[in-house]
Amino acid sequence: MEPGPVGGDVPVLPLTVNRSSDRTILSVANALAAPLYDTTSMVRPLEPKPGALQGQVAARVFETQDGELAWLAGAVAEAHTGLWSDIGVLTRDNATA
């Protein structure tokens, strides 16, 4: 902890610790970024926060965008447990979202 400007302690949080993604997605991200890590010491692999869940990563291929969106709606409904903030969806662009 470091002293804050108004007298309280302020935690120092390293930017390499990802506080919103599970372990598996960070493992995939680090594998994809490995060539970048190999070329510079300025970028370091991401680490999960303490207590991060294992999580899961999946890839799907669809014949049509409508098929993809239909599957996505069902998958989100199935994953929903009462907290919408527990679900994240990556899209290819804002128009698709």
GROMACS .gro file of C-alpha atoms in nm:
model
   97
    1MET     CA    1   0.000   0.000   0.000
    2GLU     CA    2   0.109   0.353  -0.070
    3PRO     CA    3  -0.013   0.665   0.107
    4GLY     CA    4  -0.299   0.833  -0.079
    5PRO     CA    5  -0.327   1.206  -0.151
    6VAL     CA    6  -0.594   1.254   0.118
    7GLY     CA    7  -0.432   1.041   0.387
    8GLY     CA    8  -0.567   0.691   0.321
    9ASP     CA    9  -0.377   0.394   0.185
   10VAL     CA   10  -0.412   0.326  -0.187
   11PRO     CA   11  -0.346  -0.026  -0.316
   12VAL     CA   12  -0.092  -0.066  -0.596
   13LEU     CA   13  -0.238  -0.302  -0.856
   14PRO     CA   14  -0.010  -0.429  -1.135
   15LEU     CA   15  -0.155  -0.384  -1.483
   16THR     CA   16  -0.048  -0.735  -1.583
   17VAL     CA   17  -0.305  -0.882  -1.342
   18ASN     CA   18  -0.636  -0.911  -1.525
   19ARG     CA   19  -0.923  -0.877  -1.280
   20SER     CA   20  -1.211  -0.956  -1.516
   21SER     CA   21  -1.111  -1.271  -1.708
   22ASP     CA   22  -1.085  -1.632  -1.600
   23ARG     CA   23  -0.766  -1.838  -1.617
   24THR     CA   24  -0.843  -2.017  -1.944
   25ILE     CA   25  -0.912  -1.704  -2.148
   26LEU     CA   26  -0.588  -1.548  -2.019
   27SER     CA   27  -0.401  -1.863  -2.117
   28VAL     CA   28  -0.542  -1.837  -2.471
   29ALA     CA   29  -0.465  -1.463  -2.487
   30ASN     CA   30  -0.108  -1.525  -2.373
   31ALA     CA   31  -0.061  -1.800  -2.631
   32LEU     CA   32  -0.184  -1.568  -2.908
   33ALA     CA   33   0.042  -1.287  -2.783
   34ALA     CA   34   0.351  -1.510  -2.742
   35PRO     CA   35   0.522  -1.372  -3.056
   36LEU     CA   36   0.487  -1.021  -2.912
   37TYR     CA   37   0.626  -1.129  -2.576
   38ASP     CA   38   0.924  -1.280  -2.760
   39THR     CA   39   1.011  -0.950  -2.930
   40THR     CA   40   0.996  -0.709  -2.636
   41SER     CA   41   1.036  -0.706  -2.262
   42MET     CA   42   0.799  -0.408  -2.237
   43VAL     CA   43   0.492  -0.633  -2.272
   44ARG     CA   44   0.445  -0.912  -2.022
   45PRO     CA   45   0.197  -1.200  -2.010
   46LEU     CA   46  -0.134  -1.140  -1.834
   47GLU     CA   47  -0.193  -1.306  -1.499
   48PRO     CA   48  -0.527  -1.402  -1.341
   49LYS     CA   49  -0.635  -1.233  -1.021
   50PRO     CA   50  -0.601  -1.440  -0.705
   51GLY     CA   51  -0.897  -1.676  -0.680
   52ALA     CA   52  -0.987  -1.647  -1.051
   53LEU     CA   53  -1.207  -1.927  -1.178
   54GLN     CA   54  -1.080  -2.170  -1.441
   55GLY     CA   55  -1.338  -2.058  -1.699
   56GLN     CA   56  -1.374  -2.186  -2.052
   57VAL     CA   57  -1.305  -2.079  -2.408
   58ALA     CA   58  -1.488  -2.219  -2.708
   59ALA     CA   59  -1.493  -2.145  -3.079
   60ARG     CA   60  -1.785  -2.211  -3.312
   61VAL     CA   61  -1.836  -2.173  -3.687
   62PHE     CA   62  -2.180  -2.095  -3.829
   63GLU     CA   63  -2.315  -2.100  -4.183
   64THR     CA   64  -2.500  -1.771  -4.136
   65GLN     CA   65  -2.501  -1.471  -3.903
   66ASP     CA   66  -2.863  -1.553  -3.811
   67GLY     CA   67  -2.755  -1.903  -3.707
   68GLU     CA   68  -2.477  -1.758  -3.497
   69LEU     CA   69  -2.709  -1.510  -3.325
   70ALA     CA   70  -2.970  -1.779  -3.257
   71TRP     CA   71  -2.707  -2.000  -3.095
   72LEU     CA   72  -2.570  -1.703  -2.898
   73ALA     CA   73  -2.911  -1.609  -2.758
   74GLY     CA   74  -2.962  -1.966  -2.636
   75ALA     CA   75  -2.611  -1.988  -2.488
   76VAL     CA   76  -2.651  -1.659  -2.300
   77ALA     CA   77  -2.992  -1.764  -2.166
   78GLU     CA   78  -2.843  -2.097  -2.053
   79ALA     CA   79  -2.544  -1.927  -1.885
   80HIS     CA   80  -2.751  -1.663  -1.707
   81THR     CA   81  -2.764  -1.732  -1.334
   82GLY     CA   82  -2.911  -1.407  -1.208
   83LEU     CA   83  -2.616  -1.170  -1.260
   84TRP     CA   84  -2.585  -1.033  -1.612
   85SER     CA   85  -2.243  -0.896  -1.517
   86ASP     CA   86  -2.115  -1.256  -1.503
   87ILE     CA   87  -2.159  -1.293  -1.880
   88GLY     CA   88  -1.937  -1.139  -2.147
   89VAL     CA   89  -1.975  -1.169  -2.522
   90LEU     CA   90  -1.706  -1.064  -2.769
   91THR     CA   91  -1.837  -0.954  -3.107
   92ARG     CA   92  -1.660  -0.884  -3.431
   93ASP     CA   93  -1.790  -0.527  -3.453
   94ASN     CA   94  -2.036  -0.285  -3.293
   95ALA     CA   95  -2.294  -0.328  -3.568
   96THR     CA   96  -2.318  -0.700  -3.486
   97ALA     CA   97  -2.359  -0.633  -3.115
   0.00000   0.00000   0.00000
